């Protein structure tokens, strides 16, 4: 979610009113105050806190890793709640200026420094669970190697790895590895990133996955129909048979 102002408040209120129960936030999105306002209005009506699953994400510079508990407290204040259901490390590594970066190569001083930052950050994340500020912790945009490194010292295994995952970039190796380790894979941009070409986004693999239909997002909204019928999406829908809205969603895939 990256909208701000009244539009964001109304969007969240509408989503909650029609049955949405997972709100995926992040400090980086810059709209937690607006999401919190929408939640407050919903809670003042009939919705209960325990009915909503709230996610947010850590995003800080390497110079402020000792202030991670402060970051989550700011998110809690902005959202108007006392705890988060899930708190994710937004990116494997961060620059001194707070920019998301890919970790250095798997050897040398820079890589060891990256591992030290990761270990320090994850230890602080684990502390958030002990403080009852968050119910679960996880990661985002981590690949197989980075998760392997994390598991070498993690006392709490990440509950979730949220990554770009869609028919144009299925990341089958990563998904299978996470499943093997008991880590739930959550997809962001699950229908792909709108571009002028049918390939993956810049953060993708650079090539279409084998067997993926070459569909252009700019042709029409009907692009979602063929994509939703792919097995990787259908499997997710089958797990969502909890409400009439979700049942209708699944039926729509099969028609």
mmCIF file of C-alpha atoms in Angstrom:
data_model
loop_
_atom_site.group_PDB
_atom_site.id
_atom_site.type_symbol
_atom_site.label_atom_id
_atom_site.label_comp_id
_atom_site.label_asym_id
_atom_site.label_seq_id
_atom_site.Cartn_x
_atom_site.Cartn_y
_atom_site.Cartn_z
ATOM 1 C CA UNK A 1 0.000 0.000 0.000
ATOM 2 C CA UNK A 2 1.542 3.278 -1.042
ATOM 3 C CA UNK A 3 -1.371 5.717 -1.271
ATOM 4 C CA UNK A 4 -1.684 8.703 1.070
ATOM 5 C CA UNK A 5 -4.289 11.086 2.387
ATOM 6 C CA UNK A 6 -8.048 10.713 2.339
ATOM 7 C CA UNK A 7 -7.870 8.308 -0.609
ATOM 8 C CA UNK A 8 -5.853 5.860 1.479
ATOM 9 C CA UNK A 9 -8.234 6.131 4.438
ATOM 10 C CA UNK A 10 -11.264 5.465 2.252
ATOM 11 C CA UNK A 11 -9.540 2.621 0.407
ATOM 12 C CA UNK A 12 -8.699 0.804 3.645
ATOM 13 C CA UNK A 13 -12.173 1.402 5.095
ATOM 14 C CA UNK A 14 -13.775 0.020 1.946
ATOM 15 C CA UNK A 15 -11.462 -2.992 1.910
ATOM 16 C CA UNK A 16 -12.319 -3.829 5.511
ATOM 17 C CA UNK A 17 -16.037 -3.379 4.873
ATOM 18 C CA UNK A 18 -16.050 -5.940 2.044
ATOM 19 C CA UNK A 19 -14.066 -8.545 3.941
ATOM 20 C CA UNK A 20 -10.363 -7.782 3.683
ATOM 21 C CA UNK A 21 -8.625 -8.834 6.873
ATOM 22 C CA UNK A 22 -4.908 -8.541 6.065
ATOM 23 C CA UNK A 23 -3.440 -5.034 5.899
ATOM 24 C CA UNK A 24 0.146 -5.054 4.629
ATOM 25 C CA UNK A 25 1.971 -1.877 5.683
ATOM 26 C CA UNK A 26 5.532 -0.595 5.829
ATOM 27 C CA UNK A 27 7.341 2.414 7.225
ATOM 28 C CA UNK A 28 8.661 3.018 3.715
ATOM 29 C CA UNK A 29 5.169 3.407 2.259
ATOM 30 C CA UNK A 30 4.589 6.559 4.281
ATOM 31 C CA UNK A 31 0.896 5.972 4.963
ATOM 32 C CA UNK A 32 0.675 4.183 8.307
ATOM 33 C CA UNK A 33 -1.039 7.192 9.890
ATOM 34 C CA UNK A 34 -3.796 7.030 7.270
ATOM 35 C CA UNK A 35 -4.130 3.262 7.680
ATOM 36 C CA UNK A 36 -4.364 3.801 11.430
ATOM 37 C CA UNK A 37 -7.165 6.319 10.963
ATOM 38 C CA UNK A 38 -9.116 3.837 8.861
ATOM 39 C CA UNK A 39 -8.548 1.096 11.421
ATOM 40 C CA UNK A 40 -9.712 3.353 14.258
ATOM 41 C CA UNK A 41 -12.962 4.080 12.448
ATOM 42 C CA UNK A 42 -13.478 0.380 11.736
ATOM 43 C CA UNK A 43 -12.743 -0.565 15.347
ATOM 44 C CA UNK A 44 -15.179 2.080 16.582
ATOM 45 C CA UNK A 45 -17.855 0.453 14.452
ATOM 46 C CA UNK A 46 -17.946 -3.315 14.846
ATOM 47 C CA UNK A 47 -14.559 -4.691 13.809
ATOM 48 C CA UNK A 48 -12.317 -6.189 16.492
ATOM 49 C CA UNK A 49 -8.531 -5.949 16.560
ATOM 50 C CA UNK A 50 -8.175 -9.730 16.636
ATOM 51 C CA UNK A 51 -10.144 -9.966 13.392
ATOM 52 C CA UNK A 52 -7.454 -8.088 11.461
ATOM 53 C CA UNK A 53 -3.972 -9.322 10.562
ATOM 54 C CA UNK A 54 -1.560 -6.373 10.519
ATOM 55 C CA UNK A 55 1.838 -6.531 8.872
ATOM 56 C CA UNK A 56 4.507 -3.847 8.787
ATOM 57 C CA UNK A 57 8.138 -3.760 7.763
ATOM 58 C CA UNK A 58 11.434 -2.561 9.193
ATOM 59 C CA UNK A 59 13.403 -0.132 7.064
ATOM 60 C CA UNK A 60 16.342 1.660 8.640
ATOM 61 C CA UNK A 61 19.955 2.529 8.009
ATOM 62 C CA UNK A 62 22.797 0.353 9.210
ATOM 63 C CA UNK A 63 23.698 3.157 11.635
ATOM 64 C CA UNK A 64 20.421 2.736 13.503
ATOM 65 C CA UNK A 65 20.203 -1.025 13.935
ATOM 66 C CA UNK A 66 20.245 -0.529 17.701
ATOM 67 C CA UNK A 67 16.970 1.408 17.455
ATOM 68 C CA UNK A 68 14.829 -1.266 15.834
ATOM 69 C CA UNK A 69 12.438 -1.400 18.787
ATOM 70 C CA UNK A 70 11.870 2.339 18.337
ATOM 71 C CA UNK A 71 10.917 1.815 14.700
ATOM 72 C CA UNK A 72 8.261 -0.744 15.518
ATOM 73 C CA UNK A 73 6.909 1.460 18.317
ATOM 74 C CA UNK A 74 6.506 4.300 15.811
ATOM 75 C CA UNK A 75 4.573 1.983 13.496
ATOM 76 C CA UNK A 76 2.387 0.849 16.390
ATOM 77 C CA UNK A 77 1.643 4.448 17.342
ATOM 78 C CA UNK A 78 0.840 5.404 13.753
ATOM 79 C CA UNK A 79 -1.455 2.412 13.325
ATOM 80 C CA UNK A 80 -3.092 2.918 16.714
ATOM 81 C CA UNK A 81 -2.563 -0.655 17.911
ATOM 82 C CA UNK A 82 -0.598 -2.325 20.696
ATOM 83 C CA UNK A 83 0.953 -5.104 18.637
ATOM 84 C CA UNK A 84 1.626 -6.267 15.083
ATOM 85 C CA UNK A 85 0.744 -9.725 13.873
ATOM 86 C CA UNK A 86 3.803 -9.800 11.613
ATOM 87 C CA UNK A 87 6.902 -7.630 11.299
ATOM 88 C CA UNK A 88 9.187 -8.121 8.310
ATOM 89 C CA UNK A 89 12.743 -7.080 7.573
ATOM 90 C CA UNK A 90 11.995 -5.186 4.369
ATOM 91 C CA UNK A 91 15.287 -5.909 2.589
ATOM 92 C CA UNK A 92 18.326 -8.151 3.172
ATOM 93 C CA UNK A 93 20.740 -5.232 3.344
ATOM 94 C CA UNK A 94 20.660 -1.455 3.619
ATOM 95 C CA UNK A 95 23.130 1.297 2.895
ATOM 96 C CA UNK A 96 24.246 3.971 5.322
ATOM 97 C CA UNK A 97 21.724 6.243 3.595
ATOM 98 C CA UNK A 98 18.835 3.846 4.049
ATOM 99 C CA UNK A 99 18.720 2.664 0.443
ATOM 100 C CA UNK A 100 17.862 -0.975 -0.183
ATOM 101 C CA UNK A 101 20.838 -2.744 -1.696
ATOM 102 C CA UNK A 102 21.774 -6.220 -2.808
ATOM 103 C CA UNK A 103 24.259 -7.798 -0.388
ATOM 104 C CA UNK A 104 27.875 -8.075 -1.566
ATOM 105 C CA UNK A 105 29.270 -11.241 -3.107
ATOM 106 C CA UNK A 106 29.660 -14.344 -0.963
ATOM 107 C CA UNK A 107 33.221 -13.695 0.127
ATOM 108 C CA UNK A 108 35.460 -11.000 1.482
ATOM 109 C CA UNK A 109 35.230 -8.322 4.134
ATOM 110 C CA UNK A 110 32.085 -6.677 2.778
ATOM 111 C CA UNK A 111 30.171 -9.945 2.905
ATOM 112 C CA UNK A 112 31.250 -10.593 6.493
ATOM 113 C CA UNK A 113 30.112 -7.077 7.387
ATOM 114 C CA UNK A 114 26.757 -7.781 5.755
ATOM 115 C CA UNK A 115 26.387 -10.959 7.825
ATOM 116 C CA UNK A 116 27.206 -9.035 11.002
ATOM 117 C CA UNK A 117 24.520 -6.452 10.178
ATOM 118 C CA UNK A 118 22.032 -9.192 9.403
ATOM 119 C CA UNK A 119 22.786 -11.026 12.646
ATOM 120 C CA UNK A 120 22.454 -7.853 14.712
ATOM 121 C CA UNK A 121 19.214 -6.853 13.013
ATOM 122 C CA UNK A 122 17.643 -10.290 13.390
ATOM 123 C CA UNK A 123 18.567 -10.496 17.051
ATOM 124 C CA UNK A 124 16.779 -7.180 17.560
ATOM 125 C CA UNK A 125 13.797 -8.494 15.608
ATOM 126 C CA UNK A 126 13.653 -11.527 17.899
ATOM 127 C CA UNK A 127 13.644 -9.154 20.846
ATOM 128 C CA UNK A 128 10.426 -7.603 19.554
ATOM 129 C CA UNK A 129 8.698 -10.955 19.993
ATOM 130 C CA UNK A 130 9.979 -11.210 23.561
ATOM 131 C CA UNK A 131 8.601 -7.723 24.250
ATOM 132 C CA UNK A 132 5.185 -8.754 22.864
ATOM 133 C CA UNK A 133 5.331 -5.901 20.372
ATOM 134 C CA UNK A 134 4.929 -8.343 17.480
ATOM 135 C CA UNK A 135 3.436 -11.823 17.259
ATOM 136 C CA UNK A 136 5.709 -13.088 14.486
ATOM 137 C CA UNK A 137 8.734 -11.930 12.500
ATOM 138 C CA UNK A 138 9.874 -12.585 8.973
ATOM 139 C CA UNK A 139 11.807 -11.272 6.010
ATOM 140 C CA UNK A 140 11.137 -9.785 2.602
ATOM 141 C CA UNK A 141 13.034 -10.006 -0.686
ATOM 142 C CA UNK A 142 15.425 -12.670 0.638
ATOM 143 C CA UNK A 143 16.849 -15.286 -1.715
ATOM 144 C CA UNK A 144 17.840 -18.863 -0.847
ATOM 145 C CA UNK A 145 21.440 -18.049 0.087
ATOM 146 C CA UNK A 146 20.430 -15.170 2.348
ATOM 147 C CA UNK A 147 17.894 -17.325 4.182
ATOM 148 C CA UNK A 148 20.512 -20.054 4.622
ATOM 149 C CA UNK A 149 22.840 -17.535 6.249
ATOM 150 C CA UNK A 150 20.055 -16.266 8.494
ATOM 151 C CA UNK A 151 19.114 -19.755 9.653
ATOM 152 C CA UNK A 152 22.680 -20.366 10.852
ATOM 153 C CA UNK A 153 22.152 -18.054 13.827
ATOM 154 C CA UNK A 154 18.401 -17.401 14.052
ATOM 155 C CA UNK A 155 16.737 -18.509 17.279
ATOM 156 C CA UNK A 156 13.361 -17.777 15.699
ATOM 157 C CA UNK A 157 12.892 -19.081 12.173
ATOM 158 C CA UNK A 158 11.308 -16.444 9.906
ATOM 159 C CA UNK A 159 7.582 -17.069 9.704
ATOM 160 C CA UNK A 160 7.308 -15.471 6.268
ATOM 161 C CA UNK A 161 9.411 -14.497 3.282
ATOM 162 C CA UNK A 162 7.541 -11.908 1.210
ATOM 163 C CA UNK A 163 8.906 -11.747 -2.312
ATOM 164 C CA UNK A 164 7.921 -10.724 -5.808
ATOM 165 C CA UNK A 165 6.094 -13.777 -7.080
ATOM 166 C CA UNK A 166 3.831 -14.053 -10.098
ATOM 167 C CA UNK A 167 3.381 -16.091 -13.290
ATOM 168 C CA UNK A 168 6.197 -14.196 -14.996
ATOM 169 C CA UNK A 169 8.590 -14.926 -12.120
ATOM 170 C CA UNK A 170 7.636 -18.029 -10.180
ATOM 171 C CA UNK A 171 10.827 -18.479 -8.149
ATOM 172 C CA UNK A 172 10.157 -22.195 -7.806
ATOM 173 C CA UNK A 173 13.508 -22.988 -6.163
ATOM 174 C CA UNK A 174 12.975 -20.308 -3.517
ATOM 175 C CA UNK A 175 9.382 -21.386 -2.856
ATOM 176 C CA UNK A 176 10.370 -25.040 -2.439
ATOM 177 C CA UNK A 177 13.266 -24.143 -0.143
ATOM 178 C CA UNK A 178 11.078 -21.985 2.077
ATOM 179 C CA UNK A 179 8.428 -24.690 2.270
ATOM 180 C CA UNK A 180 11.099 -27.203 3.273
ATOM 181 C CA UNK A 181 12.205 -24.901 6.103
ATOM 182 C CA UNK A 182 8.659 -24.178 7.276
ATOM 183 C CA UNK A 183 8.737 -20.584 6.008
ATOM 184 C CA UNK A 184 5.502 -19.321 4.452
ATOM 185 C CA UNK A 185 5.967 -17.549 1.124
ATOM 186 C CA UNK A 186 3.906 -14.400 0.675
ATOM 187 C CA UNK A 187 3.700 -12.828 -2.776
ATOM 188 C CA UNK A 188 3.892 -9.131 -3.441
ATOM 189 C CA UNK A 189 2.877 -7.900 -6.918
ATOM 190 C CA UNK A 190 1.196 -11.319 -7.462
ATOM 191 C CA UNK A 191 -0.177 -10.290 -10.857
ATOM 192 C CA UNK A 192 3.145 -8.891 -11.992
ATOM 193 C CA UNK A 193 4.394 -5.359 -12.478
ATOM 194 C CA UNK A 194 2.688 -3.363 -15.255
ATOM 195 C CA UNK A 195 5.237 -2.655 -17.984
ATOM 196 C CA UNK A 196 5.286 -1.965 -21.679
ATOM 197 C CA UNK A 197 6.483 -5.512 -22.294
ATOM 198 C CA UNK A 198 5.134 -8.874 -21.136
ATOM 199 C CA UNK A 199 8.309 -9.818 -19.304
ATOM 200 C CA UNK A 200 9.050 -9.589 -15.567
ATOM 201 C CA UNK A 201 9.836 -6.393 -13.735
ATOM 202 C CA UNK A 202 13.393 -5.126 -13.399
ATOM 203 C CA UNK A 203 13.740 -7.127 -10.202
ATOM 204 C CA UNK A 204 12.753 -10.316 -12.005
ATOM 205 C CA UNK A 205 14.787 -13.088 -13.552
ATOM 206 C CA UNK A 206 15.166 -11.325 -16.885
ATOM 207 C CA UNK A 207 13.314 -14.022 -18.817
ATOM 208 C CA UNK A 208 9.791 -15.385 -18.933
ATOM 209 C CA UNK A 209 9.308 -18.590 -17.005
ATOM 210 C CA UNK A 210 8.876 -21.698 -19.196
ATOM 211 C CA UNK A 211 5.239 -22.200 -20.136
ATOM 212 C CA UNK A 212 4.181 -18.706 -19.102
ATOM 213 C CA UNK A 213 1.725 -17.117 -21.555
ATOM 214 C CA UNK A 214 3.107 -13.996 -23.152
ATOM 215 C CA UNK A 215 0.463 -11.531 -22.071
ATOM 216 C CA UNK A 216 0.745 -7.765 -22.194
ATOM 217 C CA UNK A 217 -0.638 -5.840 -19.226
ATOM 218 C CA UNK A 218 -1.508 -2.882 -21.433
ATOM 219 C CA UNK A 219 -3.938 -4.785 -23.644
ATOM 220 C CA UNK A 220 -6.880 -5.016 -21.279
ATOM 221 C CA UNK A 221 -7.971 -5.965 -17.812
ATOM 222 C CA UNK A 222 -8.773 -9.438 -19.156
ATOM 223 C CA UNK A 223 -5.091 -10.240 -18.684
ATOM 224 C CA UNK A 224 -5.955 -11.257 -15.120
ATOM 225 C CA UNK A 225 -8.212 -14.067 -16.335
ATOM 226 C CA UNK A 226 -5.533 -16.211 -18.041
ATOM 227 C CA UNK A 227 -3.004 -15.432 -15.324
ATOM 228 C CA UNK A 228 -5.347 -16.398 -12.503
ATOM 229 C CA UNK A 229 -5.938 -19.779 -14.110
ATOM 230 C CA UNK A 230 -2.280 -20.719 -13.745
ATOM 231 C CA UNK A 231 -1.737 -23.434 -11.146
ATOM 232 C CA UNK A 232 0.533 -21.297 -8.970
ATOM 233 C CA UNK A 233 -2.370 -18.898 -8.367
ATOM 234 C CA UNK A 234 -5.117 -21.526 -8.220
ATOM 235 C CA UNK A 235 -3.317 -23.345 -5.414
ATOM 236 C CA UNK A 236 -3.385 -20.159 -3.348
ATOM 237 C CA UNK A 237 -7.074 -19.573 -4.048
ATOM 238 C CA UNK A 238 -7.953 -23.093 -2.916
ATOM 239 C CA UNK A 239 -6.665 -22.212 0.548
ATOM 240 C CA UNK A 240 -8.958 -19.198 0.836
ATOM 241 C CA UNK A 241 -12.374 -20.882 1.033
ATOM 242 C CA UNK A 242 -13.366 -19.036 4.188
ATOM 243 C CA UNK A 243 -15.907 -16.453 3.040
ATOM 244 C CA UNK A 244 -18.419 -16.098 0.185
ATOM 245 C CA UNK A 245 -16.134 -13.505 -1.399
ATOM 246 C CA UNK A 246 -13.205 -15.915 -1.395
ATOM 247 C CA UNK A 247 -15.345 -18.763 -2.732
ATOM 248 C CA UNK A 248 -16.510 -16.544 -5.575
ATOM 249 C CA UNK A 249 -12.883 -15.648 -6.286
ATOM 250 C CA UNK A 250 -11.980 -19.313 -6.612
ATOM 251 C CA UNK A 251 -15.006 -20.038 -8.798
ATOM 252 C CA UNK A 252 -14.021 -17.136 -11.030
ATOM 253 C CA UNK A 253 -10.637 -18.714 -11.648
ATOM 254 C CA UNK A 254 -12.170 -21.966 -12.793
ATOM 255 C CA UNK A 255 -14.756 -20.483 -15.153
#
